[in-house]
């Protein structure tokens, strides 16, 4: 079974923008910035540039499916002229993986030209799209990014500046996002009010840079200045940087997945080193779950630093137990479930002499897709795995859920109401990961019919020929 793409956790892209002095070509710097952000998206990429001394509406762009070094050859870069520009690497968040959904989006409208690159997700996309369509809007992509771009263009018609139009748009959209927007004379960066998506500012001698991660600043020899504040709108022109903090708020909610998985080890997010965050996470895990073992191993790449932290805190030796095929790429970031399952089989191989006969602590932060885990039933009580079914089932207030997991795509749920002994099972379930609801359709009844359901080694129920779940509540 393959999930509807709109129901999967897909939240990461990389964005980059640069405003250089007149006469400087921005495209090569954008290229190197995108290469540094390639880990954030592997499906498509694009660059849009403008010459701030030329006529308004002189935006040129190129985008396509593929990696940065595949899409942009030397002759392509040489055809993109201008000192102001933005770039994007995409992992599809909303909309499918097609060339039409590649970014940046470039719009020609009554006020001129606008280019936009977006990282994140909106939660009110459908509401806004429906409103715009009822008023005559025609959309050419299936992304929420086009909804944002259209909103900016519409607001610009009734605003005195592009910054004002962007501010009005930011007040309307809801969700987790980082934006870089280029008009013919200005570069604008926008971060969501909670600060869920990262965005930072850098400077080198001839340019200002805005990027998803600080590692992209290093790639173009720019010095990190600061992070864009949650809710802040930063405008860069020939006169320098102009910040607008009027939409900032006190409540912040940074995405923990950036620190444990998405960001590069050499990046700093909101003043925190990604590497140090993973080391501390591993140490905290060792303190919470002390065990006796011979070695600690991590699943490459992002699990290695956390495993090292566990090793340092526990005193258990750290070892490298996997060979990673670096040419496969992230399995989580592949666009379809079939691709993810195929990739994981060739991505990692165990180094047998390291693990043979050893008691192992395995640290892996990549639990979202669960492509490498064994299928089976899991019993959870109030969201926590059940280790003592007999006592658990005696607590009338507990919510007891069973999940059948055969990879992310195959999930079944049953719920027992202890006070009545009633078992209910829906045709779909709702999971919450990092605050985002994910729906998985149950289409695997035939594959689990007649199964025994175990919690550990304890038999707690069965499934009948129709896949219905029955739990022994005695």
PDB file of C-alpha atoms in Angstrom, residues 104-323:
ATOM      1  CA  UNK A 104      11.582  29.091  -7.127  1.00  0.00           C
ATOM      2  CA  UNK A 105       8.191  30.174  -8.426  1.00  0.00           C
ATOM      3  CA  UNK A 106       8.449  33.193 -10.738  1.00  0.00           C
ATOM      4  CA  UNK A 107       5.339  35.310 -11.236  1.00  0.00           C
ATOM      5  CA  UNK A 108       4.729  38.084 -13.753  1.00  0.00           C
ATOM      6  CA  UNK A 109       1.875  40.294 -12.604  1.00  0.00           C
ATOM      7  CA  UNK A 110       0.607  43.842 -12.928  1.00  0.00           C
ATOM      8  CA  UNK A 111       3.220  45.260 -10.543  1.00  0.00           C
ATOM      9  CA  UNK A 112       6.167  43.486 -12.133  1.00  0.00           C
ATOM     10  CA  UNK A 113       8.002  40.245 -11.356  1.00  0.00           C
ATOM     11  CA  UNK A 114       8.249  38.204  -8.167  1.00  0.00           C
ATOM     12  CA  UNK A 115      10.239  35.055  -7.317  1.00  0.00           C
ATOM     13  CA  UNK A 116       9.546  32.970  -4.210  1.00  0.00           C
ATOM     14  CA  UNK A 117      11.193  29.966  -2.552  1.00  0.00           C
ATOM     15  CA  UNK A 118       9.487  28.263   0.379  1.00  0.00           C
ATOM     16  CA  UNK A 119      10.424  25.735   3.060  1.00  0.00           C
ATOM     17  CA  UNK A 120       7.657  24.300   5.201  1.00  0.00           C
ATOM     18  CA  UNK A 121       3.927  23.656   5.307  1.00  0.00           C
ATOM     19  CA  UNK A 122       0.823  25.773   5.734  1.00  0.00           C
ATOM     20  CA  UNK A 123      -2.176  24.492   7.649  1.00  0.00           C
ATOM     21  CA  UNK A 124      -4.696  26.803   5.953  1.00  0.00           C
ATOM     22  CA  UNK A 125      -3.681  26.168   2.324  1.00  0.00           C
ATOM     23  CA  UNK A 126      -7.021  24.720   1.224  1.00  0.00           C
ATOM     24  CA  UNK A 127      -8.940  27.559   2.831  1.00  0.00           C
ATOM     25  CA  UNK A 128      -6.852  30.199   1.054  1.00  0.00           C
ATOM     26  CA  UNK A 129      -6.787  28.335  -2.272  1.00  0.00           C
ATOM     27  CA  UNK A 130     -10.570  27.991  -2.254  1.00  0.00           C
ATOM     28  CA  UNK A 131     -10.986  31.701  -1.463  1.00  0.00           C
ATOM     29  CA  UNK A 132      -8.683  32.700  -4.321  1.00  0.00           C
ATOM     30  CA  UNK A 133     -10.257  30.279  -6.822  1.00  0.00           C
ATOM     31  CA  UNK A 134     -13.738  31.563  -6.021  1.00  0.00           C
ATOM     32  CA  UNK A 135     -12.442  34.993  -6.970  1.00  0.00           C
ATOM     33  CA  UNK A 136     -11.070  33.839 -10.294  1.00  0.00           C
ATOM     34  CA  UNK A 137      -7.532  32.649  -9.481  1.00  0.00           C
ATOM     35  CA  UNK A 138      -6.002  29.909 -11.620  1.00  0.00           C
ATOM     36  CA  UNK A 139      -3.221  27.796 -10.094  1.00  0.00           C
ATOM     37  CA  UNK A 140      -0.589  26.016 -12.167  1.00  0.00           C
ATOM     38  CA  UNK A 141       0.934  23.839  -9.419  1.00  0.00           C
ATOM     39  CA  UNK A 142      -0.365  21.753  -6.508  1.00  0.00           C
ATOM     40  CA  UNK A 143       1.909  23.371  -3.898  1.00  0.00           C
ATOM     41  CA  UNK A 144       1.074  25.647  -1.008  1.00  0.00           C
ATOM     42  CA  UNK A 145       4.019  27.773  -2.155  1.00  0.00           C
ATOM     43  CA  UNK A 146       1.988  29.027  -5.121  1.00  0.00           C
ATOM     44  CA  UNK A 147      -0.809  30.013  -2.750  1.00  0.00           C
ATOM     45  CA  UNK A 148       1.691  32.159  -0.816  1.00  0.00           C
ATOM     46  CA  UNK A 149       3.064  33.699  -4.030  1.00  0.00           C
ATOM     47  CA  UNK A 150      -0.420  34.483  -5.306  1.00  0.00           C
ATOM     48  CA  UNK A 151      -1.350  36.070  -1.980  1.00  0.00           C
ATOM     49  CA  UNK A 152       1.736  38.302  -2.102  1.00  0.00           C
ATOM     50  CA  UNK A 153       0.988  39.343  -5.698  1.00  0.00           C
ATOM     51  CA  UNK A 154      -2.643  40.118  -4.885  1.00  0.00           C
ATOM     52  CA  UNK A 155      -1.732  42.136  -1.812  1.00  0.00           C
ATOM     53  CA  UNK A 156       0.980  43.995  -3.743  1.00  0.00           C
ATOM     54  CA  UNK A 157      -1.666  45.516  -6.041  1.00  0.00           C
ATOM     55  CA  UNK A 158      -3.129  47.311  -3.022  1.00  0.00           C
ATOM     56  CA  UNK A 159       0.135  48.052  -1.188  1.00  0.00           C
ATOM     57  CA  UNK A 160       2.797  50.723  -1.488  1.00  0.00           C
ATOM     58  CA  UNK A 161       5.720  48.261  -1.396  1.00  0.00           C
ATOM     59  CA  UNK A 162       6.478  44.579  -1.720  1.00  0.00           C
ATOM     60  CA  UNK A 163       7.435  44.478   1.973  1.00  0.00           C
ATOM     61  CA  UNK A 164       3.959  45.687   2.906  1.00  0.00           C
ATOM     62  CA  UNK A 165       2.375  43.029   0.677  1.00  0.00           C
ATOM     63  CA  UNK A 166       4.537  40.312   2.223  1.00  0.00           C
ATOM     64  CA  UNK A 167       3.621  41.480   5.720  1.00  0.00           C
ATOM     65  CA  UNK A 168      -0.098  41.306   4.885  1.00  0.00           C
ATOM     66  CA  UNK A 169       0.435  37.816   3.484  1.00  0.00           C
ATOM     67  CA  UNK A 170       2.379  36.665   6.556  1.00  0.00           C
ATOM     68  CA  UNK A 171      -0.541  37.775   8.716  1.00  0.00           C
ATOM     69  CA  UNK A 172      -2.891  35.537   6.706  1.00  0.00           C
ATOM     70  CA  UNK A 173      -0.920  32.316   6.310  1.00  0.00           C
ATOM     71  CA  UNK A 174      -0.629  29.844   9.173  1.00  0.00           C
ATOM     72  CA  UNK A 175       1.909  27.104   9.573  1.00  0.00           C
ATOM     73  CA  UNK A 176       5.629  26.403   9.718  1.00  0.00           C
ATOM     74  CA  UNK A 177       7.611  28.173   7.017  1.00  0.00           C
ATOM     75  CA  UNK A 178      10.687  30.022   5.910  1.00  0.00           C
ATOM     76  CA  UNK A 179      10.564  32.192   2.781  1.00  0.00           C
ATOM     77  CA  UNK A 180      12.991  34.028   0.541  1.00  0.00           C
ATOM     78  CA  UNK A 181      11.336  36.384  -1.919  1.00  0.00           C
ATOM     79  CA  UNK A 182      13.021  38.387  -4.663  1.00  0.00           C
ATOM     80  CA  UNK A 183      11.561  41.431  -6.355  1.00  0.00           C
ATOM     81  CA  UNK A 184      13.589  43.220  -9.062  1.00  0.00           C
ATOM     82  CA  UNK A 185      15.267  45.432  -6.440  1.00  0.00           C
ATOM     83  CA  UNK A 186      14.836  43.702  -3.079  1.00  0.00           C
ATOM     84  CA  UNK A 187      15.538  40.438  -1.251  1.00  0.00           C
ATOM     85  CA  UNK A 188      13.121  39.558   1.561  1.00  0.00           C
ATOM     86  CA  UNK A 189      13.352  36.783   4.151  1.00  0.00           C
ATOM     87  CA  UNK A 190      10.384  35.683   6.278  1.00  0.00           C
ATOM     88  CA  UNK A 191      10.209  33.250   9.195  1.00  0.00           C
ATOM     89  CA  UNK A 192       7.041  31.840  10.767  1.00  0.00           C
ATOM     90  CA  UNK A 193       5.991  33.405  14.099  1.00  0.00           C
ATOM     91  CA  UNK A 194       6.755  30.265  16.126  1.00  0.00           C
ATOM     92  CA  UNK A 195      10.191  29.825  14.584  1.00  0.00           C
ATOM     93  CA  UNK A 196       9.514  26.223  13.582  1.00  0.00           C
ATOM     94  CA  UNK A 197      11.579  26.524  10.414  1.00  0.00           C
ATOM     95  CA  UNK A 198      15.154  27.839  10.573  1.00  0.00           C
ATOM     96  CA  UNK A 199      16.428  30.904   8.709  1.00  0.00           C
ATOM     97  CA  UNK A 200      19.633  32.888   9.176  1.00  0.00           C
ATOM     98  CA  UNK A 201      21.478  35.917   7.801  1.00  0.00           C
ATOM     99  CA  UNK A 202      25.095  36.117   6.715  1.00  0.00           C
ATOM    100  CA  UNK A 203      27.408  38.690   5.139  1.00  0.00           C
ATOM    101  CA  UNK A 204      30.531  38.687   3.057  1.00  0.00           C
ATOM    102  CA  UNK A 205      32.393  41.658   1.640  1.00  0.00           C
ATOM    103  CA  UNK A 206      30.158  42.150  -1.376  1.00  0.00           C
ATOM    104  CA  UNK A 207      26.849  40.559  -0.360  1.00  0.00           C
ATOM    105  CA  UNK A 208      24.172  39.723   2.199  1.00  0.00           C
ATOM    106  CA  UNK A 209      22.892  36.147   2.337  1.00  0.00           C
ATOM    107  CA  UNK A 210      19.751  34.507   3.746  1.00  0.00           C
ATOM    108  CA  UNK A 211      19.704  30.700   4.110  1.00  0.00           C
ATOM    109  CA  UNK A 212      17.946  27.812   5.827  1.00  0.00           C
ATOM    110  CA  UNK A 213      21.136  26.772   7.627  1.00  0.00           C
ATOM    111  CA  UNK A 214      24.426  28.373   8.576  1.00  0.00           C
ATOM    112  CA  UNK A 215      26.347  25.671   6.683  1.00  0.00           C
ATOM    113  CA  UNK A 216      25.206  27.342   3.452  1.00  0.00           C
ATOM    114  CA  UNK A 217      26.813  30.606   4.578  1.00  0.00           C
ATOM    115  CA  UNK A 218      30.160  28.879   5.002  1.00  0.00           C
ATOM    116  CA  UNK A 219      29.857  27.438   1.502  1.00  0.00           C
ATOM    117  CA  UNK A 220      29.902  30.945  -0.017  1.00  0.00           C
ATOM    118  CA  UNK A 221      32.458  32.365   2.429  1.00  0.00           C
ATOM    119  CA  UNK A 222      29.861  34.467   4.250  1.00  0.00           C
ATOM    120  CA  UNK A 223      30.056  35.253   7.957  1.00  0.00           C
ATOM    121  CA  UNK A 224      27.102  34.340  10.132  1.00  0.00           C
ATOM    122  CA  UNK A 225      25.402  37.471  11.484  1.00  0.00           C
ATOM    123  CA  UNK A 226      22.330  36.154  13.273  1.00  0.00           C
ATOM    124  CA  UNK A 227      19.205  34.029  12.991  1.00  0.00           C
ATOM    125  CA  UNK A 228      16.073  35.623  11.599  1.00  0.00           C
ATOM    126  CA  UNK A 229      13.760  36.067  14.580  1.00  0.00           C
ATOM    127  CA  UNK A 230      10.529  34.055  14.661  1.00  0.00           C
ATOM    128  CA  UNK A 231       7.922  36.215  12.910  1.00  0.00           C
ATOM    129  CA  UNK A 232      10.518  38.641  11.556  1.00  0.00           C
ATOM    130  CA  UNK A 233      10.536  40.006   8.007  1.00  0.00           C
ATOM    131  CA  UNK A 234      13.989  41.047   6.795  1.00  0.00           C
ATOM    132  CA  UNK A 235      14.356  43.246   3.702  1.00  0.00           C
ATOM    133  CA  UNK A 236      17.732  43.687   1.991  1.00  0.00           C
ATOM    134  CA  UNK A 237      18.365  46.468  -0.526  1.00  0.00           C
ATOM    135  CA  UNK A 238      21.327  48.559  -1.692  1.00  0.00           C
ATOM    136  CA  UNK A 239      20.922  50.481   1.564  1.00  0.00           C
ATOM    137  CA  UNK A 240      21.423  47.380   3.726  1.00  0.00           C
ATOM    138  CA  UNK A 241      19.164  45.353   6.020  1.00  0.00           C
ATOM    139  CA  UNK A 242      15.806  46.570   7.279  1.00  0.00           C
ATOM    140  CA  UNK A 243      14.115  44.323   9.894  1.00  0.00           C
ATOM    141  CA  UNK A 244      10.388  44.311  10.689  1.00  0.00           C
ATOM    142  CA  UNK A 245       9.484  42.589  13.972  1.00  0.00           C
ATOM    143  CA  UNK A 246       5.858  43.711  14.194  1.00  0.00           C
ATOM    144  CA  UNK A 247       4.567  40.142  13.678  1.00  0.00           C
ATOM    145  CA  UNK A 248       6.913  38.614  16.274  1.00  0.00           C
ATOM    146  CA  UNK A 249       5.359  36.990  19.339  1.00  0.00           C
ATOM    147  CA  UNK A 250       6.554  35.689  22.682  1.00  0.00           C
ATOM    148  CA  UNK A 251       5.604  32.040  22.115  1.00  0.00           C
ATOM    149  CA  UNK A 252       8.181  30.035  20.153  1.00  0.00           C
ATOM    150  CA  UNK A 253       8.200  26.353  19.173  1.00  0.00           C
ATOM    151  CA  UNK A 254      11.325  25.261  17.341  1.00  0.00           C
ATOM    152  CA  UNK A 255      11.196  21.942  15.481  1.00  0.00           C
ATOM    153  CA  UNK A 256      13.221  19.317  17.377  1.00  0.00           C
ATOM    154  CA  UNK A 257      13.574  17.260  14.215  1.00  0.00           C
ATOM    155  CA  UNK A 258      15.870  19.937  12.806  1.00  0.00           C
ATOM    156  CA  UNK A 259      18.345  19.250  15.609  1.00  0.00           C
ATOM    157  CA  UNK A 260      18.156  15.471  15.644  1.00  0.00           C
ATOM    158  CA  UNK A 261      17.873  14.721  11.934  1.00  0.00           C
ATOM    159  CA  UNK A 262      17.501  17.358   9.231  1.00  0.00           C
ATOM    160  CA  UNK A 263      20.246  19.902   9.838  1.00  0.00           C
ATOM    161  CA  UNK A 264      23.878  19.320   8.972  1.00  0.00           C
ATOM    162  CA  UNK A 265      26.276  18.639  11.857  1.00  0.00           C
ATOM    163  CA  UNK A 266      28.201  21.857  11.211  1.00  0.00           C
ATOM    164  CA  UNK A 267      25.108  24.069  11.308  1.00  0.00           C
ATOM    165  CA  UNK A 268      23.959  26.260  14.201  1.00  0.00           C
ATOM    166  CA  UNK A 269      20.219  26.774  14.644  1.00  0.00           C
ATOM    167  CA  UNK A 270      19.031  29.559  16.932  1.00  0.00           C
ATOM    168  CA  UNK A 271      22.372  29.642  18.678  1.00  0.00           C
ATOM    169  CA  UNK A 272      22.590  25.878  19.188  1.00  0.00           C
ATOM    170  CA  UNK A 273      25.160  23.643  17.514  1.00  0.00           C
ATOM    171  CA  UNK A 274      23.513  20.687  15.781  1.00  0.00           C
ATOM    172  CA  UNK A 275      26.482  18.508  16.711  1.00  0.00           C
ATOM    173  CA  UNK A 276      26.384  19.473  20.386  1.00  0.00           C
ATOM    174  CA  UNK A 277      22.612  19.017  20.495  1.00  0.00           C
ATOM    175  CA  UNK A 278      22.968  15.436  19.263  1.00  0.00           C
ATOM    176  CA  UNK A 279      25.787  14.697  21.692  1.00  0.00           C
ATOM    177  CA  UNK A 280      23.648  16.007  24.574  1.00  0.00           C
ATOM    178  CA  UNK A 281      20.657  14.025  23.315  1.00  0.00           C
ATOM    179  CA  UNK A 282      22.683  10.824  23.397  1.00  0.00           C
ATOM    180  CA  UNK A 283      23.931  11.608  26.907  1.00  0.00           C
ATOM    181  CA  UNK A 284      20.366  12.232  28.086  1.00  0.00           C
ATOM    182  CA  UNK A 285      19.326   8.898  26.580  1.00  0.00           C
ATOM    183  CA  UNK A 286      22.100   7.134  28.501  1.00  0.00           C
ATOM    184  CA  UNK A 287      20.946   8.742  31.741  1.00  0.00           C
ATOM    185  CA  UNK A 288      17.303   7.799  31.137  1.00  0.00           C
ATOM    186  CA  UNK A 289      17.968   4.252  29.907  1.00  0.00           C
ATOM    187  CA  UNK A 290      21.154   2.810  31.436  1.00  0.00           C
ATOM    188  CA  UNK A 291      21.978  -0.716  30.265  1.00  0.00           C
ATOM    189  CA  UNK A 292      24.856  -3.175  30.319  1.00  0.00           C
ATOM    190  CA  UNK A 293      26.329  -3.580  26.863  1.00  0.00           C
ATOM    191  CA  UNK A 294      29.603  -4.140  25.028  1.00  0.00           C
ATOM    192  CA  UNK A 295      29.376  -1.420  22.388  1.00  0.00           C
ATOM    193  CA  UNK A 296      27.274   1.579  21.372  1.00  0.00           C
ATOM    194  CA  UNK A 297      26.620   1.999  17.663  1.00  0.00           C
ATOM    195  CA  UNK A 298      24.734   4.623  15.735  1.00  0.00           C
ATOM    196  CA  UNK A 299      22.830   4.426  12.473  1.00  0.00           C
ATOM    197  CA  UNK A 300      24.563   6.694   9.932  1.00  0.00           C
ATOM    198  CA  UNK A 301      24.657   9.532   9.508  1.00  0.00           C
ATOM    199  CA  UNK A 302      22.596  11.584  11.916  1.00  0.00           C
ATOM    200  CA  UNK A 303      22.506   8.834  14.577  1.00  0.00           C
ATOM    201  CA  UNK A 304      26.284   8.715  14.976  1.00  0.00           C
ATOM    202  CA  UNK A 305      26.692  11.853  17.084  1.00  0.00           C
ATOM    203  CA  UNK A 306      23.867  10.788  19.407  1.00  0.00           C
ATOM    204  CA  UNK A 307      25.494   7.354  19.784  1.00  0.00           C
ATOM    205  CA  UNK A 308      28.783   9.030  20.616  1.00  0.00           C
ATOM    206  CA  UNK A 309      27.020  11.061  23.290  1.00  0.00           C
ATOM    207  CA  UNK A 310      25.508   7.886  24.752  1.00  0.00           C
ATOM    208  CA  UNK A 311      28.931   6.250  24.751  1.00  0.00           C
ATOM    209  CA  UNK A 312      30.650   9.160  26.468  1.00  0.00           C
ATOM    210  CA  UNK A 313      27.992   9.372  29.176  1.00  0.00           C
ATOM    211  CA  UNK A 314      27.738   5.620  29.795  1.00  0.00           C
ATOM    212  CA  UNK A 315      31.378   4.652  29.424  1.00  0.00           C
ATOM    213  CA  UNK A 316      30.424   1.923  26.936  1.00  0.00           C
ATOM    214  CA  UNK A 317      32.791   1.928  23.940  1.00  0.00           C
ATOM    215  CA  UNK A 318      31.574   3.538  20.715  1.00  0.00           C
ATOM    216  CA  UNK A 319      31.906   1.478  17.533  1.00  0.00           C
ATOM    217  CA  UNK A 320      31.110   1.863  13.828  1.00  0.00           C
ATOM    218  CA  UNK A 321      28.873  -1.086  12.925  1.00  0.00           C
ATOM    219  CA  UNK A 322      27.435  -0.008   9.566  1.00  0.00           C
ATOM    220  CA  UNK A 323      28.797   0.723   6.147  1.00  0.00           C
TER     221      UNK A 323
END
